[in-house]
PDB file of C-alpha atoms and ligand atoms in Angstrom:
ATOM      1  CA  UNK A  56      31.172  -1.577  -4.355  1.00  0.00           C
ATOM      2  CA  UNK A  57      28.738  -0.748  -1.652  1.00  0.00           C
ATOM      3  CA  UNK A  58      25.891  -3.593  -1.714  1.00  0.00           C
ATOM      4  CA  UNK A  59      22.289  -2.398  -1.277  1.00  0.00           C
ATOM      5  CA  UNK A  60      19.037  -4.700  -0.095  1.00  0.00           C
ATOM      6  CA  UNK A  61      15.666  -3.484  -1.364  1.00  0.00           C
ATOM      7  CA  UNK A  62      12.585  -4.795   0.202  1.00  0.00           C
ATOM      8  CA  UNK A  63       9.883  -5.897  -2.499  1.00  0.00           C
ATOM      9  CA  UNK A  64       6.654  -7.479  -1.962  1.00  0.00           C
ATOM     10  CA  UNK A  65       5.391 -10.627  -3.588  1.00  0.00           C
ATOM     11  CA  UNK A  66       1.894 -10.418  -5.584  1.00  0.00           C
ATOM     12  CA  UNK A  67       0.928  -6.965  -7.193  1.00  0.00           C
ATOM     13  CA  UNK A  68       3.858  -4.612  -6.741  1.00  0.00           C
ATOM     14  CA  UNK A  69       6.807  -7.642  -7.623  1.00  0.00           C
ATOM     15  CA  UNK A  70       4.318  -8.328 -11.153  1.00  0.00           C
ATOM     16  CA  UNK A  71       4.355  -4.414 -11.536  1.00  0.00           C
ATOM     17  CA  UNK A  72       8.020  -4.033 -10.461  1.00  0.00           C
ATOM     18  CA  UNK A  73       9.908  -6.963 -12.215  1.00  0.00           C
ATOM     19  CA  UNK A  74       9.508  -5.417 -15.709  1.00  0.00           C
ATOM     20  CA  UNK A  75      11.186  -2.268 -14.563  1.00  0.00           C
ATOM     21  CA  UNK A  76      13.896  -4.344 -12.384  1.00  0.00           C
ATOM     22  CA  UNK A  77      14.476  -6.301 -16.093  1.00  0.00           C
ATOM     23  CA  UNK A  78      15.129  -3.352 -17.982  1.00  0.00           C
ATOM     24  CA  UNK A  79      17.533  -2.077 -15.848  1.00  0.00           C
ATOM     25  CA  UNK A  80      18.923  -5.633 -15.713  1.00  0.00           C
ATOM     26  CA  UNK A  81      18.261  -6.114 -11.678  1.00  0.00           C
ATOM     27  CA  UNK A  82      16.090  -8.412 -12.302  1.00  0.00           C
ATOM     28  CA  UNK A  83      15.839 -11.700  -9.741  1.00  0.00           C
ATOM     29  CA  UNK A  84      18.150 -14.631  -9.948  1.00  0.00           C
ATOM     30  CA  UNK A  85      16.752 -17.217  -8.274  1.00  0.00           C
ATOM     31  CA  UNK A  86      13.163 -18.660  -7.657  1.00  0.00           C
ATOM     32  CA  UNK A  87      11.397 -15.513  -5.938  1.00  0.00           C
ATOM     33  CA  UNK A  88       8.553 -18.178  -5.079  1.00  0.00           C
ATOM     34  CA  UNK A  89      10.511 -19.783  -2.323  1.00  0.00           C
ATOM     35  CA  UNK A  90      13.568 -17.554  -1.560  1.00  0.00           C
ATOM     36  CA  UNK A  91      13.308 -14.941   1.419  1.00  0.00           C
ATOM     37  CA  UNK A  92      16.234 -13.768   0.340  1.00  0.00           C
ATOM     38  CA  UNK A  93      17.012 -13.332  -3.307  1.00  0.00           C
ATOM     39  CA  UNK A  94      20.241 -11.868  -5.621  1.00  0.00           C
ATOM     40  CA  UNK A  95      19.749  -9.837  -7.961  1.00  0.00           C
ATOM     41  CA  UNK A  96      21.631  -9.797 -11.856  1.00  0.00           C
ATOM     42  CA  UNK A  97      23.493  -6.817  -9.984  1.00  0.00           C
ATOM     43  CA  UNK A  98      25.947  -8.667  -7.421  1.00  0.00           C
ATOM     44  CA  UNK A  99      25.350  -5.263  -5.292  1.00  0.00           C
ATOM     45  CA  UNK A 100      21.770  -6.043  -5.175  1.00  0.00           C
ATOM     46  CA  UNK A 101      19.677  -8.188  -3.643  1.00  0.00           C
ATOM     47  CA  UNK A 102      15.546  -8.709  -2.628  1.00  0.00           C
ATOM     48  CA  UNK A 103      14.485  -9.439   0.635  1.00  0.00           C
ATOM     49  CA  UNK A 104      10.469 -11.122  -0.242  1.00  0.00           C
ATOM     50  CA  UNK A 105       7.804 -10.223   2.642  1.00  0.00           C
ATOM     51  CA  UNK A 106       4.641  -9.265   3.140  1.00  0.00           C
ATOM     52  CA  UNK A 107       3.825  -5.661   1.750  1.00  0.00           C
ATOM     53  CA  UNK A 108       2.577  -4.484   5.387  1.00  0.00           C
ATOM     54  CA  UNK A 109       6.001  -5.713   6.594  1.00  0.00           C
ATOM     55  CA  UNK A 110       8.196  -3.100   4.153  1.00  0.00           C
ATOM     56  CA  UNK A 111       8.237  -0.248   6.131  1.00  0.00           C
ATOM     57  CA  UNK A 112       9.372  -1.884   9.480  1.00  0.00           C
ATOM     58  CA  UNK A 113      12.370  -3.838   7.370  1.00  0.00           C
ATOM     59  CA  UNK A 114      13.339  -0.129   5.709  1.00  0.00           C
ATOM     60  CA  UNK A 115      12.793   1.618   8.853  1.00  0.00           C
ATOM     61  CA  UNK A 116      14.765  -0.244  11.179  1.00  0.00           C
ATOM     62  CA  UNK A 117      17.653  -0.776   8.773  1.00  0.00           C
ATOM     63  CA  UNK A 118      17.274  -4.608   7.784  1.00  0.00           C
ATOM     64  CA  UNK A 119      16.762  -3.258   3.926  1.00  0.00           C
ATOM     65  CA  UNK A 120      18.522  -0.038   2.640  1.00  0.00           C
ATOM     66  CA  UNK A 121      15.375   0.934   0.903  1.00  0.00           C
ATOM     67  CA  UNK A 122      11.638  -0.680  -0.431  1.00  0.00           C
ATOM     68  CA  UNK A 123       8.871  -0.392  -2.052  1.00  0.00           C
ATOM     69  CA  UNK A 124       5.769  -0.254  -0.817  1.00  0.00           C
ATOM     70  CA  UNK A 125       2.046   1.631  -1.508  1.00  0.00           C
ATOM     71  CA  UNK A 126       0.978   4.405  -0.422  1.00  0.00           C
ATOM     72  CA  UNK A 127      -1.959   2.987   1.668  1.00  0.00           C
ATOM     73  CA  UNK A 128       0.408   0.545   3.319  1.00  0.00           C
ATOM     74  CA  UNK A 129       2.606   3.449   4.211  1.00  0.00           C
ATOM     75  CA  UNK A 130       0.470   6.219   5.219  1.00  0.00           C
ATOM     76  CA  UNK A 131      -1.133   3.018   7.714  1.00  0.00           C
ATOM     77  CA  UNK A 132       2.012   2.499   8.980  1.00  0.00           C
ATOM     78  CA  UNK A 133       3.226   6.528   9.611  1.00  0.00           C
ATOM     79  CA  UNK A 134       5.833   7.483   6.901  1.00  0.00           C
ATOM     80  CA  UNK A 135       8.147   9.825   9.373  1.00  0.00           C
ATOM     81  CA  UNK A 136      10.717   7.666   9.978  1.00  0.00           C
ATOM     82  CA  UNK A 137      11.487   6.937   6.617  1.00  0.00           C
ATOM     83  CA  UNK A 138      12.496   9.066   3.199  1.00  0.00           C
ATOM     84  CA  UNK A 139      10.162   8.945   0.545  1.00  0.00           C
ATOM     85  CA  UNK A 140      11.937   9.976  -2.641  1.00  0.00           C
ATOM     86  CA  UNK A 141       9.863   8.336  -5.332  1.00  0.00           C
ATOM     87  CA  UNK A 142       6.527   7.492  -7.107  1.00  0.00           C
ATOM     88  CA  UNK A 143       6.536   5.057  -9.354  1.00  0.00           C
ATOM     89  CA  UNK A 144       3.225   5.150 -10.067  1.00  0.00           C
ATOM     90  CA  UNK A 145       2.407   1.210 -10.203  1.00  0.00           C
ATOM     91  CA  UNK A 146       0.392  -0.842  -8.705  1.00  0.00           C
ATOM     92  CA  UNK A 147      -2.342   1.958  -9.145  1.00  0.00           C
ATOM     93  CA  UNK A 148      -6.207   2.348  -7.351  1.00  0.00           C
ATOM     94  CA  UNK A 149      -7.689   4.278  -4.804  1.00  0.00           C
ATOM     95  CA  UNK A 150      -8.591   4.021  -0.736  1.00  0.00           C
ATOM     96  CA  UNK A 151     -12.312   4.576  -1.192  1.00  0.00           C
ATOM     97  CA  UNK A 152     -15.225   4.155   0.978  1.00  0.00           C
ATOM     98  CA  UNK A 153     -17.879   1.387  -0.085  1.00  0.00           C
ATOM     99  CA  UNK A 154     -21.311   0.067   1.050  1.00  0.00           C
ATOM    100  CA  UNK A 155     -24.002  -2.064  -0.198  1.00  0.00           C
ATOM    101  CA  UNK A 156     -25.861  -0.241  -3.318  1.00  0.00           C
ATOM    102  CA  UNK A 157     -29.209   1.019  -2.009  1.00  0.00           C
ATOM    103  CA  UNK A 158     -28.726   0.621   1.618  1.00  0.00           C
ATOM    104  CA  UNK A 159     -29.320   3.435   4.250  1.00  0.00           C
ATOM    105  CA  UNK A 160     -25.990   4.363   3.881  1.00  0.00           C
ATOM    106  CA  UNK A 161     -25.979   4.785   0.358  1.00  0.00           C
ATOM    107  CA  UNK A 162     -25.848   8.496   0.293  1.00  0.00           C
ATOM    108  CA  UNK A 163     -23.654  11.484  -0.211  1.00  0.00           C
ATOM    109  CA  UNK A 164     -20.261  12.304   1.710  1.00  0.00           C
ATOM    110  CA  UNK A 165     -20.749  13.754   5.060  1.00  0.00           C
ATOM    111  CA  UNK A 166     -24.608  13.422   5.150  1.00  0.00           C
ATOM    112  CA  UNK A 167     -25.258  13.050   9.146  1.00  0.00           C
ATOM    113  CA  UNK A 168     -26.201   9.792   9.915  1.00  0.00           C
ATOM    114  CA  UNK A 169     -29.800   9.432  12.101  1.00  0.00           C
ATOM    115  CA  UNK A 170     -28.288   5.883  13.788  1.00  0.00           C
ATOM    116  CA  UNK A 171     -28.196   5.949  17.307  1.00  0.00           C
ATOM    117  CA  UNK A 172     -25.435   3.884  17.587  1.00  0.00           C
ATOM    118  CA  UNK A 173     -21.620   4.276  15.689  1.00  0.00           C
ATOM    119  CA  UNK A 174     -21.524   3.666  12.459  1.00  0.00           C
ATOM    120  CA  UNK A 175     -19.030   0.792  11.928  1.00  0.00           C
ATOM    121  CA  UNK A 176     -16.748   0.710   9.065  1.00  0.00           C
ATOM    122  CA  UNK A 177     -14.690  -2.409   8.207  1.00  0.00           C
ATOM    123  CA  UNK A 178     -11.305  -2.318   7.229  1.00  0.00           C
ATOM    124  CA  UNK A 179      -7.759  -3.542   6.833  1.00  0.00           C
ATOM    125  CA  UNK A 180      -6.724   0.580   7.689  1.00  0.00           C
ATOM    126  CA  UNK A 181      -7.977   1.278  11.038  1.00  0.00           C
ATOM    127  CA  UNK A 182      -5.606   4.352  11.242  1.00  0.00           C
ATOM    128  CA  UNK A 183      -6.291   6.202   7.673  1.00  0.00           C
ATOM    129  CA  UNK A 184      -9.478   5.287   8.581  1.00  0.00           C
ATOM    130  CA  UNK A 185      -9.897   6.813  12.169  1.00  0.00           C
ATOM    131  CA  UNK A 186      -7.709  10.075  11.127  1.00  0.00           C
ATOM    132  CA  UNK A 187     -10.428  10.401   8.121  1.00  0.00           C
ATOM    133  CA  UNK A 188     -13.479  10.305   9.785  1.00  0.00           C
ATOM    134  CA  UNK A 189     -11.698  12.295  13.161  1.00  0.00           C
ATOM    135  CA  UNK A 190     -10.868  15.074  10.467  1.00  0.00           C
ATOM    136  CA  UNK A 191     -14.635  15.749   9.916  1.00  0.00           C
ATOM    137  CA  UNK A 192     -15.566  14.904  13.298  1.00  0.00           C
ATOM    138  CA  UNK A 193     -17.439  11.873  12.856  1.00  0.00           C
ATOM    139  CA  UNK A 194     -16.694   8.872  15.711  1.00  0.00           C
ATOM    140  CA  UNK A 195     -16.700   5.355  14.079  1.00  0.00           C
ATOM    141  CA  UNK A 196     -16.701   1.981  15.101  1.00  0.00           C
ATOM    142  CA  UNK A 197     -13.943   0.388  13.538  1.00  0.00           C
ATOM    143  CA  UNK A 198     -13.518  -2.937  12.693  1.00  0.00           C
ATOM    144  CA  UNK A 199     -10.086  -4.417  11.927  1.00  0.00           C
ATOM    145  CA  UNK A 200     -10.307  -7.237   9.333  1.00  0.00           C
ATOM    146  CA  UNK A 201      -6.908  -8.573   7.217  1.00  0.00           C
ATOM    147  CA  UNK A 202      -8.790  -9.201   4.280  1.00  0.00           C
ATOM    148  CA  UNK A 203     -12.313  -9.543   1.836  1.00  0.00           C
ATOM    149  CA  UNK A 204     -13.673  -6.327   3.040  1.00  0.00           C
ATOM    150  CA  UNK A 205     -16.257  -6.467   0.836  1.00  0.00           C
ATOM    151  CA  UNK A 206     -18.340  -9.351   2.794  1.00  0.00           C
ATOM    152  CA  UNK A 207     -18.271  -7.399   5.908  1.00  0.00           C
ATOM    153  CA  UNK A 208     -21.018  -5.420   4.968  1.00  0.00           C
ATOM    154  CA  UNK A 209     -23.061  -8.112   3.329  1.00  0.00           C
ATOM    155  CA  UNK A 210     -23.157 -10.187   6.149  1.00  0.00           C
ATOM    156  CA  UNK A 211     -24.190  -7.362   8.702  1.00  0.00           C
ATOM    157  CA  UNK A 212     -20.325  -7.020  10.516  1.00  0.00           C
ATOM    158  CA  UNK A 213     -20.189  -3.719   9.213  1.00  0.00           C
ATOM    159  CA  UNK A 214     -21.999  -0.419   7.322  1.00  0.00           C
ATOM    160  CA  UNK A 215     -19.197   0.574   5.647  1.00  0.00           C
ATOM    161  CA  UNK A 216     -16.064  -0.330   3.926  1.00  0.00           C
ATOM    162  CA  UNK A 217     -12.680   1.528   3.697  1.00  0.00           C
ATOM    163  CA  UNK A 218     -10.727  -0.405   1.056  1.00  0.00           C
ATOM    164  CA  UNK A 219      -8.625  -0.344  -2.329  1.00  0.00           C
ATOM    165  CA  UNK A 220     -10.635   0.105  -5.830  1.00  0.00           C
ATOM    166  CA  UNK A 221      -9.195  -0.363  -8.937  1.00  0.00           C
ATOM    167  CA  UNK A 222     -10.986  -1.284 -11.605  1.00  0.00           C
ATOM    168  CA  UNK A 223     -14.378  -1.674  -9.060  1.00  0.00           C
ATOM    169  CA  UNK A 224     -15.156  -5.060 -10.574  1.00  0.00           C
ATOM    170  CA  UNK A 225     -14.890  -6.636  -7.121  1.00  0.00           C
ATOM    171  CA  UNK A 226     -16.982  -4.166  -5.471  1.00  0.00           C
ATOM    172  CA  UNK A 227     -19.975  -4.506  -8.501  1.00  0.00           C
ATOM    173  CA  UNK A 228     -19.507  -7.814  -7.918  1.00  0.00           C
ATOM    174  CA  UNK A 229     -20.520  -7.946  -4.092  1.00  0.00           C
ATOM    175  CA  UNK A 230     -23.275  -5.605  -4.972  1.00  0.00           C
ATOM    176  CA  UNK A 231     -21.480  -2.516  -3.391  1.00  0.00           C
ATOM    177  CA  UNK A 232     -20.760   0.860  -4.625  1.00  0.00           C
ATOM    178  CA  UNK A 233     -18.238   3.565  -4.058  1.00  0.00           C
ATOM    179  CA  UNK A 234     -19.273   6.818  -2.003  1.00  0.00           C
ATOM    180  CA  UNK A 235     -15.795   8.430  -1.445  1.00  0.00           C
ATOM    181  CA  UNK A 236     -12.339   8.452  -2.684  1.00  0.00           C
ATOM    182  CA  UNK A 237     -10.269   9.103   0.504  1.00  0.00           C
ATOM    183  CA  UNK A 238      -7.123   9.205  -1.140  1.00  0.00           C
ATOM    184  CA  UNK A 239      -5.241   8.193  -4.411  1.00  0.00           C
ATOM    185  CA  UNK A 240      -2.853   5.393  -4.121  1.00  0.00           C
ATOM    186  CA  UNK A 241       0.957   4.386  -5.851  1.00  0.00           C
ATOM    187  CA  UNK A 242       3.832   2.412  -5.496  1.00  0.00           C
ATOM    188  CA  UNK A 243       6.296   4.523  -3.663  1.00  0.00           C
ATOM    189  CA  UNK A 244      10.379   4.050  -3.258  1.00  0.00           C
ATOM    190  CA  UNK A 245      11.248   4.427   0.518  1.00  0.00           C
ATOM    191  CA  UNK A 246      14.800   4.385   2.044  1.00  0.00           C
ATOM    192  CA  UNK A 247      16.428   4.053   5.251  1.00  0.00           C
ATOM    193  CA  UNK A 248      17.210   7.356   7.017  1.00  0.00           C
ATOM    194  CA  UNK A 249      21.030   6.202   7.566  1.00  0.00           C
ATOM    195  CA  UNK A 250      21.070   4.063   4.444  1.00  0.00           C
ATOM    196  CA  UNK A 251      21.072   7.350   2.622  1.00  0.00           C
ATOM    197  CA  UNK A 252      23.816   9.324   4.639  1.00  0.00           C
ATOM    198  CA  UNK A 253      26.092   5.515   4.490  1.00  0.00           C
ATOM    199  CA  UNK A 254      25.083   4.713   1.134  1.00  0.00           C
ATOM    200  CA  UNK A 255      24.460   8.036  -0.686  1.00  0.00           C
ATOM    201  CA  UNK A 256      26.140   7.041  -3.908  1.00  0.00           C
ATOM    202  CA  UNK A 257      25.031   3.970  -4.456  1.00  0.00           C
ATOM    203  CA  UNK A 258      21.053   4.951  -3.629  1.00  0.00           C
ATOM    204  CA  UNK A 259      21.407   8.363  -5.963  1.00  0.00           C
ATOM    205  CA  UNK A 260      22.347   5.859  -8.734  1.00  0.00           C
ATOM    206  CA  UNK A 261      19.914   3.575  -8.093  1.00  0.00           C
ATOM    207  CA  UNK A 262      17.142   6.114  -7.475  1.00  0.00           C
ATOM    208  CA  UNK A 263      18.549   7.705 -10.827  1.00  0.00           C
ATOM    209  CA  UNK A 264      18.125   4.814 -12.570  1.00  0.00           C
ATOM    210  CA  UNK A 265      14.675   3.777 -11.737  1.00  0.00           C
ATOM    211  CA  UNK A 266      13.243   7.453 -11.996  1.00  0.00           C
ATOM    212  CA  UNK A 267      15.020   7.408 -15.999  1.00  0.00           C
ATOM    213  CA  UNK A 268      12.313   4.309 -16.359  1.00  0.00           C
ATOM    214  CA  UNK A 269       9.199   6.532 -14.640  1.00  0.00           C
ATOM    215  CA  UNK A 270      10.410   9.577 -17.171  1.00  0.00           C
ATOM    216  CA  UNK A 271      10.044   7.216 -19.707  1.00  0.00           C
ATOM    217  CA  UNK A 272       7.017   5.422 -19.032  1.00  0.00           C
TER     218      UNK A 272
HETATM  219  O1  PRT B1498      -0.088 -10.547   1.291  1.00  0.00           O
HETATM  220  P1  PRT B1498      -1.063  -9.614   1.943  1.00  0.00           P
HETATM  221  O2  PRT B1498      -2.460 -10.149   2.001  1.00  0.00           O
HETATM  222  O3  PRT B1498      -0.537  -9.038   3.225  1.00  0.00           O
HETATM  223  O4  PRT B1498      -1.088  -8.326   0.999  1.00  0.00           O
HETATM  224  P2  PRT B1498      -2.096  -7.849  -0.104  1.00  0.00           P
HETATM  225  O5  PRT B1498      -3.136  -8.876  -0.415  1.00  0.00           O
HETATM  226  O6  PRT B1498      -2.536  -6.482   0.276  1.00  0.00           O
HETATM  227  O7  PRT B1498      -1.116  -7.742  -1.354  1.00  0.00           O
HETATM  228  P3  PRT B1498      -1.435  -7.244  -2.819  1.00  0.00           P
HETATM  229  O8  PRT B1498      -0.286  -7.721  -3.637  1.00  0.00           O
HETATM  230  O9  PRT B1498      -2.826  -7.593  -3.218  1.00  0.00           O
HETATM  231  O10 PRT B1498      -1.414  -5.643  -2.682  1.00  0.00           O
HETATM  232  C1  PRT B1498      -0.214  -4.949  -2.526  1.00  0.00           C
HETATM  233  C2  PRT B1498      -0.445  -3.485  -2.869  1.00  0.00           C
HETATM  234  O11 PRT B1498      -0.933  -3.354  -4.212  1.00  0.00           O
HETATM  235  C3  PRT B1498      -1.469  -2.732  -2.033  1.00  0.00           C
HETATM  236  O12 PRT B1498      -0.921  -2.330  -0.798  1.00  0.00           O
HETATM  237  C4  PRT B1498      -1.766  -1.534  -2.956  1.00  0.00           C
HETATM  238  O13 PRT B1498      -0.820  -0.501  -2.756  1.00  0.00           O
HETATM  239  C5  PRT B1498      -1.590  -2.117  -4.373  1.00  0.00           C
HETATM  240  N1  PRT B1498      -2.862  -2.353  -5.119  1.00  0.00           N
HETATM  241  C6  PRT B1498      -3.131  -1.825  -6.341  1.00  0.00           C
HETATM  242  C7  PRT B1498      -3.918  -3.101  -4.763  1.00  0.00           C
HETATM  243  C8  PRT B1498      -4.874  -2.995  -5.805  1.00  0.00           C
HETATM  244  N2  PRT B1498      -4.341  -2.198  -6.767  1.00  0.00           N
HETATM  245  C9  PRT B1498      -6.148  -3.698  -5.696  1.00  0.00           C
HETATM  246  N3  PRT B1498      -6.996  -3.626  -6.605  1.00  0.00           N
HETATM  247  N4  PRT B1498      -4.181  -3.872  -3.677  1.00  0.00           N
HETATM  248  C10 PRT B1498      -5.361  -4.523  -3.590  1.00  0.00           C
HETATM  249  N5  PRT B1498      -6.359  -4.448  -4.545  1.00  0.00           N
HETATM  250  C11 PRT B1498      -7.604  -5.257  -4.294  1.00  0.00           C
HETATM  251  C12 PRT B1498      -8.886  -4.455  -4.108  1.00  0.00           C
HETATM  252  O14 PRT B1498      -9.039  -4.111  -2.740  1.00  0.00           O
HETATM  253  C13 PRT B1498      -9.968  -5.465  -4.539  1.00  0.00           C
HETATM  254  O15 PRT B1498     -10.358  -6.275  -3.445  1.00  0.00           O
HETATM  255  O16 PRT B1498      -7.861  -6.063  -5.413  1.00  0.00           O
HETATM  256  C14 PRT B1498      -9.241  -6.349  -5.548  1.00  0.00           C
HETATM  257  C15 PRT B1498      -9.602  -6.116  -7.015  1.00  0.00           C
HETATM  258  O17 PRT B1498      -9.769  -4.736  -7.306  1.00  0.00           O
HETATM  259  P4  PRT B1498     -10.775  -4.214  -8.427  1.00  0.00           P
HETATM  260  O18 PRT B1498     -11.316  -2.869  -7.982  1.00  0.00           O
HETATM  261  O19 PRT B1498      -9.963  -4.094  -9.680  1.00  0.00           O
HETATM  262  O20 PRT B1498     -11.864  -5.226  -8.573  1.00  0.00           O
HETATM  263 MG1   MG B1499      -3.473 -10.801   0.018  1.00  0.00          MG
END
């Protein structure tokens, strides 16, 4: 039998993943808190455990046959090296724009901004983020953080936010609101470009399998 490695990410999309995995009985054996590197129930299966920014470049260059990984991560990282077959629509929100309720910049989409400087937006997506503002030909300052977007703002680093919403409690929370959806975001199944000439049966069944759980959802 043809083995198969899928890439999975620990925190949201593992919780939103292993009750799928379970039902189709490839769920983890063995402690997915401390292994890398981790069989599955299927002994043609197993888990490699990193960092979700990190599942593209393990899928693209061939060290998983396929991952899963969210949108945002993926449309950050440039999806053209890799197939995208499959949303599995999990681990659900939204890339939306943010700033602090009542501030200058509290206003409607688009309105031109009377700064004389750049307005600089804070985020963990510098390139969704340039290629948004590019398409409507507005020049930002971006700042690159790796996390807690929501302080930049408070704290004068930034005027804007581009992060994830998805229930908005943490933005409410920080006294921030949301002016913009920039796009919607899902899980989504990608697979290695030669991984799916090499291993064609195997991924159709697998990819079969987990899109008779999505049908059934
Ligand atoms: O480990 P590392 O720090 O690199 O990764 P990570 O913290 O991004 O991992 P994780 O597990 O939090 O996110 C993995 C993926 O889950 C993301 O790439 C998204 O595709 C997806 N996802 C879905 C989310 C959320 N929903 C979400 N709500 N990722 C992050 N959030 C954040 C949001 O930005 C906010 O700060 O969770 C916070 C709570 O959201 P609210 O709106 O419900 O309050
Ligand atoms: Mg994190």
């Amino acid at each position: 039998m043809t083995s198969l490695t899928l890439a999975l990410s620990k925190g949201r999309i593992l919780e939103d993943c292993l009750p799928m995995l379970d039902r189709l009985g490839l769920a983890p054996a063995g402690d997915i808190d401390r292994l890398l590197r981790v069989p599955s129930r299927d002994p043609n299966l197993h888990f490699l455990i990193i960092r979700p920014t990190d599942v593209p470049t393990y899928v693209e260059h061939g060290a998983a046959d396929l991952g899963i990984v969210g949108k945002d991560v993926l449309m950050e990282h440039g999806g053209e090296a890799l197939y995208e077959p499959m949303d599995l629509d999990i681990a659900k929100c939204r890339l939306s724009i943010a700033v602090v309720k009542g501030s200058p910049f509290d206003r409607p989409p688009g309105t031109p901004t009377t700064l004389r400087r750049r307005v600089r937006v804070a985020t963990k997506y510098p390139e969704i983020t340039r290629r948004f503002f590019a398409a409507r030909g507005e020049q930002v300052e971006i700042i690159k953080l790796y996390g807690s977007m929501e302080l930049a703002p408070l704290v004068g680093l930034a005027d804007l936010i581009v992060d994830l919403v998805a229930t908005g409690n943490t933005l409410k929370a920080n006294g921030l609101v949301e002016t913009e959806i920039i796009c919607q975001v899902s899980s989504r199944v990608v697979v290695n470009k030669a991984s799916m000439k090499m291993k064609h049966a195997a991924l159709r069944d697998l990819l079969a399998r987990l899109q008779t759980l999505r049908a059934a959802a």
